[in-house]
CSV table of C-alpha atoms in Angstrom, one decimal:
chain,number,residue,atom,x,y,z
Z,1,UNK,CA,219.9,173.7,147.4
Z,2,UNK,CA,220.4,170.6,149.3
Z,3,UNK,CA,217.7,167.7,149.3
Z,4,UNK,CA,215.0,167.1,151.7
Z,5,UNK,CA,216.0,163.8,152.1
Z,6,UNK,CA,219.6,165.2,153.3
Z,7,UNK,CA,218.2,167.2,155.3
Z,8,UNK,CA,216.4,164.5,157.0
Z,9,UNK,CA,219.3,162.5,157.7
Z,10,UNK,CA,221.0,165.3,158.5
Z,11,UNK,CA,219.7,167.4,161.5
Z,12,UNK,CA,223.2,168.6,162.8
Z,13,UNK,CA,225.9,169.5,160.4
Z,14,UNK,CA,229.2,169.8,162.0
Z,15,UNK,CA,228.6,173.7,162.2
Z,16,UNK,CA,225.1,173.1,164.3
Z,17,UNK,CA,227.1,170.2,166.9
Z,18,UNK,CA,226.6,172.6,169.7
Z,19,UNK,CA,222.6,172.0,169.9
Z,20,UNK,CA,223.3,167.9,169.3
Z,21,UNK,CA,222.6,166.7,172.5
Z,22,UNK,CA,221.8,170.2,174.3
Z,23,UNK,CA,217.9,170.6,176.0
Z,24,UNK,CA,217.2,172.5,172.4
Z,25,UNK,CA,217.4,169.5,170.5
Z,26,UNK,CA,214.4,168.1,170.6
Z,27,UNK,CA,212.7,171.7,170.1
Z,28,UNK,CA,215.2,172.1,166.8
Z,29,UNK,CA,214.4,168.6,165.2
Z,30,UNK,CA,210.3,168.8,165.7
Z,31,UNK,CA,210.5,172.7,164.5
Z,32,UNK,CA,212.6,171.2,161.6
Z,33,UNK,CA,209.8,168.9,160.8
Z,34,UNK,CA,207.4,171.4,161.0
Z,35,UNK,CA,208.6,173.6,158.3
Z,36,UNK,CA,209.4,170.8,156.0
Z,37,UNK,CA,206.1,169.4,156.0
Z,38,UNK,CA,204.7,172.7,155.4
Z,39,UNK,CA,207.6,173.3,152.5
Z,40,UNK,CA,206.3,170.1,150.9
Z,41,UNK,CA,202.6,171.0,151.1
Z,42,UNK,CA,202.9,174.2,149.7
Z,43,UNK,CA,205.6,172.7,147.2
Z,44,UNK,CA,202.9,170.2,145.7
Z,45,UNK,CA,200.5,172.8,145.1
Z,46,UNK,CA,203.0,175.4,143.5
Z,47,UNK,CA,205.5,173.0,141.7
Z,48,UNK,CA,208.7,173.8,140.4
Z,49,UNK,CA,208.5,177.2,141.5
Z,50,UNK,CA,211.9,178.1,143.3
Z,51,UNK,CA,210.2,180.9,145.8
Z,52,UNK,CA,208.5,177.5,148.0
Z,53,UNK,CA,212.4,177.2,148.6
Z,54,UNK,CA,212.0,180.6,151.0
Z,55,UNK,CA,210.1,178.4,153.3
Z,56,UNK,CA,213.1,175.8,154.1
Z,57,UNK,CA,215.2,176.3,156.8
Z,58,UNK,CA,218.7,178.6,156.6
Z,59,UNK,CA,219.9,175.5,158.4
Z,60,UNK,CA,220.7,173.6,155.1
Z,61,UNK,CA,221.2,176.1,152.9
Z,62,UNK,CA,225.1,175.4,151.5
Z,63,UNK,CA,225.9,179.2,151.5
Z,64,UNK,CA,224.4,179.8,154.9
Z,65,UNK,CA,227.1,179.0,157.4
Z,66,UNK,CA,227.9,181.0,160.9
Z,67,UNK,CA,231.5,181.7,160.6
Z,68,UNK,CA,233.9,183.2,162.9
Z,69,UNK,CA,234.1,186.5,161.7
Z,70,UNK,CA,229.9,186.2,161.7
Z,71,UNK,CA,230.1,185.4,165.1
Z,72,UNK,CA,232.4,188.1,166.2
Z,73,UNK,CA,229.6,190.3,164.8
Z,74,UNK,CA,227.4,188.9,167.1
Z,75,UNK,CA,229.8,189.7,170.0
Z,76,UNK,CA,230.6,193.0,169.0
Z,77,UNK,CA,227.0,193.9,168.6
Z,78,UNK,CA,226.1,192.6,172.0
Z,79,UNK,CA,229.3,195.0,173.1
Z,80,UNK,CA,227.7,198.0,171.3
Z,81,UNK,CA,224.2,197.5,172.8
Z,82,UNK,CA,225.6,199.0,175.9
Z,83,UNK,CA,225.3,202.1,174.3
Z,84,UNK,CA,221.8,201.7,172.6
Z,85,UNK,CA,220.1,200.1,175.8
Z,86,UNK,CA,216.4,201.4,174.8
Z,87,UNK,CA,216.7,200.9,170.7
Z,88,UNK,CA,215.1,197.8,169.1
Z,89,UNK,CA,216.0,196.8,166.0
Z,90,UNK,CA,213.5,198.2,163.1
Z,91,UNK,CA,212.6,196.7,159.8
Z,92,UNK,CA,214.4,198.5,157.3
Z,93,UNK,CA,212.9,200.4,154.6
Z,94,UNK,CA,215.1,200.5,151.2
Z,95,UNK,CA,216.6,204.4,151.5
Z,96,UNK,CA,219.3,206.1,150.0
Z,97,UNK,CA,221.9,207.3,153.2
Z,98,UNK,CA,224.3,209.2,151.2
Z,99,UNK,CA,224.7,210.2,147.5
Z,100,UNK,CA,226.9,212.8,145.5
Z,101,UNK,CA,225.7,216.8,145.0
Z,102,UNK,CA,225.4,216.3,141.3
Z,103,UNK,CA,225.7,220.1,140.6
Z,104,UNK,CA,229.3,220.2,143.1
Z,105,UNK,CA,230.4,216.7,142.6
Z,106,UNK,CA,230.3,216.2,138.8
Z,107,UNK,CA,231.2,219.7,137.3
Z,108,UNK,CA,234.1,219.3,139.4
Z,109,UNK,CA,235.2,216.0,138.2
Z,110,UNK,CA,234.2,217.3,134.9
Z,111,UNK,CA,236.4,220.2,135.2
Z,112,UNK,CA,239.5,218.2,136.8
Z,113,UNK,CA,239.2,216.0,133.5
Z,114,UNK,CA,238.8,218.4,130.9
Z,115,UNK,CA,240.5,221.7,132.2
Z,116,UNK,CA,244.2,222.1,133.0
Z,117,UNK,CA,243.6,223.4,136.3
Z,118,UNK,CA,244.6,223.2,139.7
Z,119,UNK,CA,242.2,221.4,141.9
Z,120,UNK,CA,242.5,224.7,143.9
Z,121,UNK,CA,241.8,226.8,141.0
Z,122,UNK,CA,238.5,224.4,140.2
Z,123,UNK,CA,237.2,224.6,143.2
Z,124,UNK,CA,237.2,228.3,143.1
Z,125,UNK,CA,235.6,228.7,139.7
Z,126,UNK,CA,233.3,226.2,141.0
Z,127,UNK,CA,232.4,228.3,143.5
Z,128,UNK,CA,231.3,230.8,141.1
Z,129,UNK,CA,229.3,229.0,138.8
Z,130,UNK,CA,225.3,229.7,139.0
Z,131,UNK,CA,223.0,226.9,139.3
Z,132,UNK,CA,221.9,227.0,135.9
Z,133,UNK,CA,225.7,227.2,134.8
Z,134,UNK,CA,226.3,224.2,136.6
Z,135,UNK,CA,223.1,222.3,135.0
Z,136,UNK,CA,224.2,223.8,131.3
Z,137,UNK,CA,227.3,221.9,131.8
Z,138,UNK,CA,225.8,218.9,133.1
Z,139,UNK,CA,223.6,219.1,130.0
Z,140,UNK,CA,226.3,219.7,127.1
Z,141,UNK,CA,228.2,216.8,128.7
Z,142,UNK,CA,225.8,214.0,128.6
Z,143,UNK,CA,224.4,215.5,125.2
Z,144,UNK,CA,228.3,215.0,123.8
Z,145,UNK,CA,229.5,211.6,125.0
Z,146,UNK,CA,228.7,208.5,124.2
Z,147,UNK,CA,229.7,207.0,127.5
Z,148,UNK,CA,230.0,208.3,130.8
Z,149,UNK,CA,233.3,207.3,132.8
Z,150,UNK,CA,232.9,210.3,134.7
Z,151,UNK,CA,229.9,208.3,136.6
Z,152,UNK,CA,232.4,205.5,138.1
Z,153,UNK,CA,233.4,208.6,140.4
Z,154,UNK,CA,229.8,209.3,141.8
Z,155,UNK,CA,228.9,206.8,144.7
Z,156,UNK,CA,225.6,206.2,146.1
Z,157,UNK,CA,224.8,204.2,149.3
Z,158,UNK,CA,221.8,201.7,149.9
Z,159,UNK,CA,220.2,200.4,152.6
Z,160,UNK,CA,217.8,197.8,152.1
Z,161,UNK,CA,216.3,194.3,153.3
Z,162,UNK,CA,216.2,191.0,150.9
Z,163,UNK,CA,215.5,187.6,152.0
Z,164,UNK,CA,218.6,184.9,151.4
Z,165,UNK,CA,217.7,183.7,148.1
Z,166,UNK,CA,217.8,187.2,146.8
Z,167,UNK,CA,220.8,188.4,148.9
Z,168,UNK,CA,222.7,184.9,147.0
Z,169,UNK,CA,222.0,187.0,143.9
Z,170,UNK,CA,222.7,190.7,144.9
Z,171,UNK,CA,226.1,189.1,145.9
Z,172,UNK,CA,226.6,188.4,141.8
Z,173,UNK,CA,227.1,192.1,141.4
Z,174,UNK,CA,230.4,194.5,141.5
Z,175,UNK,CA,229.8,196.9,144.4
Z,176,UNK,CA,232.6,199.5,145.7
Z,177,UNK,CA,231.6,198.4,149.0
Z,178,UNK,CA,229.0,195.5,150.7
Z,179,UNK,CA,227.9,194.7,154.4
Z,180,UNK,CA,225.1,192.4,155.2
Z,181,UNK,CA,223.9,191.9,158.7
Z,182,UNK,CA,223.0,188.3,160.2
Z,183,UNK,CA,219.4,187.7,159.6
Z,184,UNK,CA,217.0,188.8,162.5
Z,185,UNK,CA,213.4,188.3,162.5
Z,186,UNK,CA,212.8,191.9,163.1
Z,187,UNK,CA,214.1,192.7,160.0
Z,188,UNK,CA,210.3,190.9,158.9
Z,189,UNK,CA,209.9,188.0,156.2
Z,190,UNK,CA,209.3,188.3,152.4
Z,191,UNK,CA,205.8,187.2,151.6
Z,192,UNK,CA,205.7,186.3,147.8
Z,193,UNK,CA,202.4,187.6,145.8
Z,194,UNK,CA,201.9,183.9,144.2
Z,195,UNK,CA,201.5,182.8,148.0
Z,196,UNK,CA,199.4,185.4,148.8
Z,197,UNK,CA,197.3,184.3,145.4
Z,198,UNK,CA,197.2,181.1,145.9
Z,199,UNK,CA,195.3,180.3,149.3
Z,200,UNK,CA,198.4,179.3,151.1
Z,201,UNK,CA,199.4,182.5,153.1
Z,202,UNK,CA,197.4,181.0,156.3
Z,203,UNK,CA,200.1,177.9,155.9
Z,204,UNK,CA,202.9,180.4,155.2
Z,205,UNK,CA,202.4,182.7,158.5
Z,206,UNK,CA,202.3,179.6,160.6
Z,207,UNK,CA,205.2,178.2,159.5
Z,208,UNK,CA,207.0,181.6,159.8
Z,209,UNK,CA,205.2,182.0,163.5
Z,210,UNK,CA,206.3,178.2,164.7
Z,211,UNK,CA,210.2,178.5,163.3
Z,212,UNK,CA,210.0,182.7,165.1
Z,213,UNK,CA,208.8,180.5,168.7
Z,214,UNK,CA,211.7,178.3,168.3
Z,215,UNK,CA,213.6,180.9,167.6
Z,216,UNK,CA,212.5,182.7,170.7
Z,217,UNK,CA,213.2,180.1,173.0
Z,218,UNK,CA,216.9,179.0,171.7
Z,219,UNK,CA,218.0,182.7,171.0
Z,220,UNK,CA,218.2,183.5,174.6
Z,221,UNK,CA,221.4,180.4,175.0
Z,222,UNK,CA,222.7,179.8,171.7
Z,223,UNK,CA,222.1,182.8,169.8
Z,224,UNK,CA,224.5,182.5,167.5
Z,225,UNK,CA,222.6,179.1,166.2
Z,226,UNK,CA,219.4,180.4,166.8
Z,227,UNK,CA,218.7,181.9,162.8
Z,228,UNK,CA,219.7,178.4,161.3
Z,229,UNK,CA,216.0,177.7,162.1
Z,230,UNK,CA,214.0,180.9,160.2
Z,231,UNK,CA,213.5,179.8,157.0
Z,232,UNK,CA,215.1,181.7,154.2
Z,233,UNK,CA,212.3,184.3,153.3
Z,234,UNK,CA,213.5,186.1,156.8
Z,235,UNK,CA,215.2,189.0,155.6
Z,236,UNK,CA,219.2,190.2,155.7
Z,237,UNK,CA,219.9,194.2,156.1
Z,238,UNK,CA,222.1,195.0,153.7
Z,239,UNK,CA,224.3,198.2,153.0
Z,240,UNK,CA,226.0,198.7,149.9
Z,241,UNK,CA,227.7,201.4,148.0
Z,242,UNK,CA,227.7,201.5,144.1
Z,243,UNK,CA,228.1,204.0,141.4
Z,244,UNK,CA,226.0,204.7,138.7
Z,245,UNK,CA,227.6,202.3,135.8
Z,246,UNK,CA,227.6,199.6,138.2
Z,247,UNK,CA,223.7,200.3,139.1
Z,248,UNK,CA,223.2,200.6,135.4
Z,249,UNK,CA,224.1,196.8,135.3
Z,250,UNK,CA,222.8,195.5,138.3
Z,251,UNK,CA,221.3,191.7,138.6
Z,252,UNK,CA,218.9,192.0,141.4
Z,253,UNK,CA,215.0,192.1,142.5
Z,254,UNK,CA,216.1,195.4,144.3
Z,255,UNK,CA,217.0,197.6,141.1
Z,256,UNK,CA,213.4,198.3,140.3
Z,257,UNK,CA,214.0,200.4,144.2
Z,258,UNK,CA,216.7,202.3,143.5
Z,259,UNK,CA,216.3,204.5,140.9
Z,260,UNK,CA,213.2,206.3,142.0
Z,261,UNK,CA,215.6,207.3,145.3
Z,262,UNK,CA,218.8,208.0,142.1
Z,263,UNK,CA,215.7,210.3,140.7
Z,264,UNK,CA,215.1,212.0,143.4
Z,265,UNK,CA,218.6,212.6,145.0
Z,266,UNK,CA,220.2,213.1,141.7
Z,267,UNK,CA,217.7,214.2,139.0
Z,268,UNK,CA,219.6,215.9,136.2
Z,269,UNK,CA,221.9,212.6,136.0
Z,270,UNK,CA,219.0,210.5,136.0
Z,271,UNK,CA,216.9,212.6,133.5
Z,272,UNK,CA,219.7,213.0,131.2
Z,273,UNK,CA,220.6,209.2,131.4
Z,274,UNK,CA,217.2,208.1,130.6
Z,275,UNK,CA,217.3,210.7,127.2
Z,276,UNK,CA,220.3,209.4,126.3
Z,277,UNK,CA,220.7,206.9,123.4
Z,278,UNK,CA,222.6,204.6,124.6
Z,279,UNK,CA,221.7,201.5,126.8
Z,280,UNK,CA,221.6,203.8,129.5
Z,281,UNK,CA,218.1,204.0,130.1
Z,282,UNK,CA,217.3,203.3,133.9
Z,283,UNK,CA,214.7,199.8,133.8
């Protein structure tokens, strides 16, 4: 994380020219102030505790830069509105929108691997399986391995909201495929339980209220530069697609999310990986 002090000296990185000099100016540099004062108040009564960083600005965070292809986005997004002209955007709530039929998907992988048939022929036999057939095989399979290759071929997607810092650490992980959308304040702000604890959530909400007015104001001219100013706990929308082995190893806050929704779209993997012996267990 860069300095406060470069921040100071620093109100308008190369990518931010466009509001040097512009009637926002002023309005960027005293909102600016603002949070940091409140990012060192807060800071003094929890020190050296990283989450008082979700108060400074996405402004100065290295990683946090508006590209192009970011600011295509925007334009494209503004193109698709036309046909959404009523919709706002909603916060969104972590959800599974698409996962494998356990009973169809995996017997059939299973049966591609270990029969010699046609993947005409295996769909057919598939067809005839019975339910419990299909959950016997499922059974004997995870029962008889040791590991479970089979799973790389079983995709689930996520959607979900995280704040910056924990989107910098989602981004650690293999995924099969990963879209985050530019922060918007509808998306809400994370609110850490130590704040909440501490007698500093009145300071937090009016720091997250003064950066949302600025925002408010600028948004409506320079949009693009508009989100430098919400500080980082304002939440990203992210959509991601993984498979099981990859979830099994996943570095992130989120995790603890996922695999009640893995439990629930696909329960005889999940029950079966938790009984096995192996460092399978879902956390």
């Amino acid at each position: 994380m860069i300095s406060i002090e470069a921040i100071k000296n620093n109100y308008f990185p190369d990518h931010l020219s466009a509001l040097r000099h512009s009637e926002y100016e002023f309005l960027f540099r005293d909102t600016i102030d603002f949070i940091l004062a409140q990012h060192k108040l807060i800071t003094n009564e929890l020190p050296d505790d990283p989450l008082t960083d979700l108060l400074l600005p996405h402004a100065y965070h290295p990683n946090f830069i508006i590209d192009p292809e970011t600011a295509n986005h925007a334009q494209y997004e503004s193109y698709l509105s036309q046909y959404f002209p009523l919709e706002r955007p909603s916060k969104p709530e972590t959800r599974i929108i698409k996962h494998p039929e356990e009973e169809t998907d995996l017997v059939r992988i299973l049966f591609q691997k270990f029969t010699p048939l046609k993947y005409e022929k295996i769909i057919e036999r598939q067809k005839m399986l019975t339910l419990e057939q299909k959950e016997n095989i499922l059974n004997q399979y995870f029962t008889g391995h040791q590991s479970y290759p089979e799973l790389d071929f079983l995709s689930y997607t996520f959607e979900t909201a995280v704040n910056f810092l924990e989107l910098e650490q989602l981004k650690t992980n293999n995924f099969q495929a990963f879209i985050t959308l530019p922060v918007n304040p509808t998306f809400g702000y994370h609110t850490p339980e130590k704040i909440v604890n501490s007698g500093l959530l009145s300071t937090y909400v009016m720091t997250m209220k003064r950066s949302l007015d600025a925002f408010s104001k600028i948004s409506g001219d320079l949009s693009t530069y508009a989100c430098y100013l919400l500080p980082l706990a304002f939440q990203h929308k992210v959509i991601f697609t993984i498979n099981i082995n990859q979830l099994l190893g996943l570095n992130s806050s989120v995790v603890a999310d996922l695999w009640p929704l893995v439990k629930t779209a696909t329960p005889t993997i999940y029950h079966n990986l938790q009984k096995s012996k192996q460092n399978y267990a879902p956390q």
